[in-house]
mmCIF file of C-alpha atoms in Angstrom:
data_model
loop_
_atom_site.group_PDB
_atom_site.id
_atom_site.type_symbol
_atom_site.label_atom_id
_atom_site.label_comp_id
_atom_site.label_asym_id
_atom_site.label_seq_id
_atom_site.Cartn_x
_atom_site.Cartn_y
_atom_site.Cartn_z
ATOM 1 C CA MET W 25 10.009 -9.671 26.827
ATOM 2 C CA THR W 26 9.253 -9.942 23.117
ATOM 3 C CA THR W 27 11.635 -11.951 20.992
ATOM 4 C CA ARG W 28 12.871 -10.074 17.968
ATOM 5 C CA ARG W 29 13.349 -11.822 14.675
ATOM 6 C CA ALA W 30 13.870 -10.726 11.113
ATOM 7 C CA ASP W 31 11.097 -11.599 8.696
ATOM 8 C CA MET W 32 12.028 -13.526 5.583
ATOM 9 C CA PHE W 33 15.753 -13.385 6.373
ATOM 10 C CA THR W 34 17.855 -16.516 6.480
ATOM 11 C CA GLU W 35 20.878 -17.279 8.638
ATOM 12 C CA ASP W 36 23.211 -16.920 5.667
ATOM 13 C CA GLY W 37 21.641 -13.600 4.613
ATOM 14 C CA ARG W 38 20.390 -14.939 1.302
ATOM 15 C CA PRO W 39 16.814 -14.494 0.116
ATOM 16 C CA SER W 40 14.330 -16.963 1.548
ATOM 17 C CA ASP W 41 12.555 -19.379 -0.767
ATOM 18 C CA ASP W 42 9.453 -18.622 1.321
ATOM 19 C CA ASP W 43 9.491 -14.910 0.471
ATOM 20 C CA PRO W 44 7.050 -14.267 -2.412
ATOM 21 C CA ARG W 45 8.854 -11.048 -3.242
ATOM 22 C CA GLU W 46 11.920 -12.995 -4.352
ATOM 23 C CA HIS W 47 10.310 -14.818 -7.270
ATOM 24 C CA GLY W 48 9.135 -12.031 -9.556
ATOM 25 C CA PRO W 49 10.444 -11.163 -13.002
ATOM 26 C CA ARG W 50 13.991 -9.860 -13.299
ATOM 27 C CA LEU W 51 15.734 -7.903 -16.036
ATOM 28 C CA GLY W 52 12.431 -6.672 -17.434
ATOM 29 C CA ASP W 53 11.687 -3.552 -19.386
ATOM 30 C CA GLU W 54 10.671 -0.324 -17.681
ATOM 31 C CA ARG W 55 6.989 -1.228 -17.297
ATOM 32 C CA ALA W 56 7.781 -4.677 -15.895
ATOM 33 C CA THR W 57 10.308 -3.181 -13.476
ATOM 34 C CA LEU W 58 7.850 -0.582 -12.198
ATOM 35 C CA ALA W 59 5.040 -3.138 -11.899
ATOM 36 C CA GLU W 60 7.311 -5.547 -10.023
ATOM 37 C CA SER W 61 8.460 -2.850 -7.599
ATOM 38 C CA LEU W 62 4.840 -2.015 -6.826
ATOM 39 C CA ARG W 63 3.941 -5.709 -6.495
ATOM 40 C CA CYS W 64 6.732 -6.242 -3.963
ATOM 41 C CA LEU W 65 5.693 -3.237 -1.881
ATOM 42 C CA ARG W 66 2.106 -4.448 -1.808
ATOM 43 C CA LEU W 67 3.296 -7.895 -0.723
ATOM 44 C CA THR W 68 5.403 -6.275 1.979
ATOM 45 C CA LEU W 69 2.298 -4.610 3.393
ATOM 46 C CA GLU W 70 0.513 -7.957 3.544
ATOM 47 C CA LEU W 71 3.499 -9.746 5.070
ATOM 48 C CA LYS W 72 3.947 -7.074 7.749
ATOM 49 C CA CYS W 73 0.284 -7.346 8.771
ATOM 50 C CA ALA W 74 0.105 -11.156 8.687
ATOM 51 C CA GLY W 75 -1.153 -12.892 11.797
ATOM 52 C CA LEU W 76 -2.592 -9.834 13.538
ATOM 53 C CA ASP W 77 -6.083 -9.617 15.002
ATOM 54 C CA ALA W 78 -8.463 -6.666 14.674
ATOM 55 C CA GLU W 79 -7.274 -4.986 17.874
ATOM 56 C CA GLN W 80 -3.641 -5.176 16.776
ATOM 57 C CA MET W 81 -4.442 -3.923 13.267
ATOM 58 C CA ALA W 82 -6.313 -0.932 14.706
ATOM 59 C CA ARG W 83 -3.792 -0.122 17.447
ATOM 60 C CA ARG W 84 -2.651 3.501 17.166
ATOM 61 C CA ALA W 85 1.007 4.451 16.946
ATOM 62 C CA VAL W 86 1.485 7.098 19.642
ATOM 63 C CA GLU W 87 -0.655 10.019 20.753
ATOM 64 C CA PRO W 88 -1.800 12.191 19.056
ATOM 65 C CA SER W 89 -1.313 10.167 15.849
ATOM 66 C CA THR W 90 -4.254 8.212 14.469
ATOM 67 C CA MET W 91 -1.921 6.035 12.393
ATOM 68 C CA SER W 92 -2.441 2.284 12.588
ATOM 69 C CA LEU W 93 -1.781 -0.673 10.320
ATOM 70 C CA LEU W 94 -5.494 -0.849 9.531
ATOM 71 C CA GLY W 95 -5.523 2.873 8.809
ATOM 72 C CA LEU W 96 -2.614 2.414 6.414
ATOM 73 C CA VAL W 97 -4.397 -0.412 4.560
ATOM 74 C CA ARG W 98 -7.443 1.837 4.213
ATOM 75 C CA HIS W 99 -5.276 4.831 3.254
ATOM 76 C CA LEU W 100 -3.430 2.890 0.559
ATOM 77 C CA ALA W 101 -6.738 1.606 -0.851
ATOM 78 C CA GLU W 102 -7.910 5.231 -1.005
ATOM 79 C CA VAL W 103 -4.702 6.330 -2.741
ATOM 80 C CA GLU W 104 -4.841 3.440 -5.242
ATOM 81 C CA ARG W 105 -8.440 4.380 -6.098
ATOM 82 C CA ALA W 106 -7.741 8.099 -6.421
ATOM 83 C CA THR W 107 -4.688 7.485 -8.552
ATOM 84 C CA PHE W 108 -5.717 4.706 -10.915
ATOM 85 C CA ARG W 109 -9.519 4.804 -11.090
ATOM 86 C CA ARG W 110 -10.124 8.520 -10.735
ATOM 87 C CA LEU W 111 -7.008 10.214 -12.163
ATOM 88 C CA LEU W 112 -5.839 7.753 -14.810
ATOM 89 C CA ALA W 113 -8.980 5.858 -15.836
ATOM 90 C CA GLY W 114 -11.211 8.909 -15.424
ATOM 91 C CA GLN W 115 -13.840 6.988 -13.483
ATOM 92 C CA ASP W 116 -16.334 9.027 -11.510
ATOM 93 C CA VAL W 117 -16.207 6.903 -8.359
ATOM 94 C CA PRO W 118 -16.612 8.151 -4.799
ATOM 95 C CA LYS W 119 -13.843 8.188 -2.252
ATOM 96 C CA LEU W 120 -13.749 5.104 -0.086
ATOM 97 C CA TYR W 121 -13.254 6.475 3.416
ATOM 98 C CA CYS W 122 -12.430 10.168 3.256
ATOM 99 C CA SER W 123 -14.792 13.068 2.680
ATOM 100 C CA ASP W 124 -14.843 16.850 2.748
ATOM 101 C CA THR W 125 -15.940 16.684 6.389
ATOM 102 C CA ASP W 126 -13.504 13.903 7.396
ATOM 103 C CA ARG W 127 -10.305 14.172 5.381
ATOM 104 C CA ASP W 128 -8.737 11.491 7.606
ATOM 105 C CA GLY W 129 -11.620 9.023 7.414
ATOM 106 C CA ASP W 130 -9.223 6.290 6.323
ATOM 107 C CA PHE W 131 -7.486 6.515 9.708
ATOM 108 C CA ASP W 132 -10.393 7.768 11.819
ATOM 109 C CA GLY W 133 -12.608 4.824 10.819
ATOM 110 C CA ALA W 134 -9.908 2.214 11.449
ATOM 111 C CA VAL W 135 -11.545 0.563 14.450
ATOM 112 C CA ALA W 136 -10.863 -2.792 16.109
ATOM 113 C CA ASP W 137 -13.691 -4.699 14.437
ATOM 114 C CA PRO W 138 -12.925 -7.907 12.497
ATOM 115 C CA GLU W 139 -15.423 -6.960 9.786
ATOM 116 C CA VAL W 140 -13.846 -3.512 9.350
ATOM 117 C CA VAL W 141 -10.462 -5.215 8.954
ATOM 118 C CA ALA W 142 -11.824 -7.793 6.476
ATOM 119 C CA GLU W 143 -13.566 -5.067 4.466
ATOM 120 C CA ALA W 144 -10.384 -2.976 4.356
ATOM 121 C CA TRP W 145 -8.362 -5.887 2.986
ATOM 122 C CA ARG W 146 -11.066 -6.738 0.397
ATOM 123 C CA THR W 147 -11.210 -3.128 -0.719
ATOM 124 C CA TRP W 148 -7.437 -2.699 -0.837
ATOM 125 C CA ARG W 149 -7.041 -5.893 -2.863
ATOM 126 C CA ALA W 150 -9.754 -4.832 -5.319
ATOM 127 C CA GLU W 151 -8.089 -1.445 -5.832
ATOM 128 C CA ALA W 152 -4.627 -3.007 -6.212
ATOM 129 C CA GLU W 153 -6.014 -5.517 -8.750
ATOM 130 C CA PHE W 154 -7.601 -2.701 -10.762
ATOM 131 C CA SER W 155 -4.324 -0.767 -10.703
ATOM 132 C CA THR W 156 -2.334 -3.819 -11.777
ATOM 133 C CA ARG W 157 -4.680 -4.490 -14.712
ATOM 134 C CA PHE W 158 -4.669 -0.835 -15.709
ATOM 135 C CA LEU W 159 -0.876 -0.671 -15.733
ATOM 136 C CA ALA W 160 -0.646 -3.888 -17.764
ATOM 137 C CA GLU W 161 -3.225 -2.844 -20.342
ATOM 138 C CA VAL W 162 -2.490 0.828 -21.016
ATOM 139 C CA PRO W 163 -0.592 1.136 -24.311
ATOM 140 C CA SER W 164 2.301 3.259 -23.072
ATOM 141 C CA LEU W 165 3.929 4.715 -19.984
ATOM 142 C CA GLU W 166 3.722 7.996 -21.910
ATOM 143 C CA ALA W 167 -0.067 8.040 -21.431
ATOM 144 C CA THR W 168 -1.044 11.172 -19.546
ATOM 145 C CA ALA W 169 -3.690 12.305 -17.123
ATOM 146 C CA ASP W 170 -4.546 15.845 -16.120
ATOM 147 C CA ASP W 171 -4.075 16.852 -12.490
ATOM 148 C CA PRO W 172 -5.219 20.492 -12.555
ATOM 149 C CA GLN W 173 -5.591 20.789 -8.768
ATOM 150 C CA ASN W 174 -2.169 19.211 -8.079
ATOM 151 C CA LEU W 175 -3.709 16.388 -6.036
ATOM 152 C CA HIS W 176 -1.020 13.972 -7.224
ATOM 153 C CA GLY W 177 2.115 16.116 -7.269
ATOM 154 C CA SER W 178 1.978 17.242 -10.885
ATOM 155 C CA GLY W 179 2.416 20.897 -10.048
ATOM 156 C CA GLY W 180 -1.036 21.422 -11.514
ATOM 157 C CA GLY W 181 -0.920 19.870 -14.957
ATOM 158 C CA ALA W 182 -0.439 16.737 -16.973
ATOM 159 C CA MET W 183 1.309 13.675 -15.555
ATOM 160 C CA SER W 184 2.587 10.656 -17.429
ATOM 161 C CA LEU W 185 1.681 7.167 -16.287
ATOM 162 C CA ARG W 186 5.387 6.712 -15.557
ATOM 163 C CA GLU W 187 5.324 9.622 -13.081
ATOM 164 C CA VAL W 188 2.123 8.364 -11.494
ATOM 165 C CA VAL W 189 3.472 4.847 -10.967
ATOM 166 C CA LEU W 190 6.691 6.214 -9.489
ATOM 167 C CA GLY W 191 4.575 8.340 -7.170
ATOM 168 C CA MET W 192 2.612 5.255 -6.089
ATOM 169 C CA ILE W 193 5.854 3.366 -5.417
ATOM 170 C CA GLU W 194 7.045 6.329 -3.348
ATOM 171 C CA GLU W 195 3.745 6.350 -1.409
ATOM 172 C CA TYR W 196 4.080 2.684 -0.503
ATOM 173 C CA ALA W 197 7.799 2.966 0.283
ATOM 174 C CA ARG W 198 7.203 5.905 2.634
ATOM 175 C CA HIS W 199 4.518 3.997 4.493
ATOM 176 C CA MET W 200 6.519 0.771 4.764
ATOM 177 C CA GLY W 201 8.709 2.537 7.329
ATOM 178 C CA HIS W 202 5.581 3.350 9.304
ATOM 179 C CA VAL W 203 4.419 -0.255 8.938
ATOM 180 C CA ASP W 204 7.756 -1.529 10.279
ATOM 181 C CA LEU W 205 7.530 0.682 13.361
ATOM 182 C CA LEU W 206 3.863 -0.113 14.008
ATOM 183 C CA ARG W 207 4.449 -3.864 13.732
ATOM 184 C CA GLU W 208 7.501 -3.734 15.976
ATOM 185 C CA ARG W 209 5.478 -1.834 18.591
ATOM 186 C CA ILE W 210 2.730 -4.478 18.503
ATOM 187 C CA ASP W 211 4.809 -7.616 18.982
ATOM 188 C CA GLY W 212 8.486 -6.862 18.405
ATOM 189 C CA ARG W 213 8.472 -8.390 14.924
ATOM 190 C CA ILE W 214 10.952 -6.701 12.615
ATOM 191 C CA GLY W 215 12.058 -7.234 9.052
ATOM 192 C CA GLN W 216 13.670 -5.658 6.073
#
């Protein structure tokens, strides 16, 4: 039987000094608040995957789903790249894992190989670092990008950086529920 425990919770219910999400800026302006929310969600992904080997990272949820923790790391790297490098920065960079012939390459290629896991984390971190720098350096949250094919939920038009960042926060938040369930299935570990 697996012992359940709450991650980063203390007996008195107060934040843990060991939780890196508890020490970010508070009472910031809109940009700082959005950036901090995204930082905490990214940290949550790392915390939820901590201590797992390649087999555990690649373990699928339930048939017929191809969802796994490794697939989610790869998926979020792909989304970060598409959103910040391609849409906002206008960089002509290729997709990381997905293609026209394998739209689910981020999940399909999530195999139990330590090098695949290490590469996924390196790639995800590089994309998150780019996104963080971009958000910090762009002059205004009013900056816009054109999304004519509605790939990012614009309805087929311009999107402000504010909308894009909120969309990225929503993407991470949606997947953190998946991450919780996947981790609990692997070893019973639960958390907030």
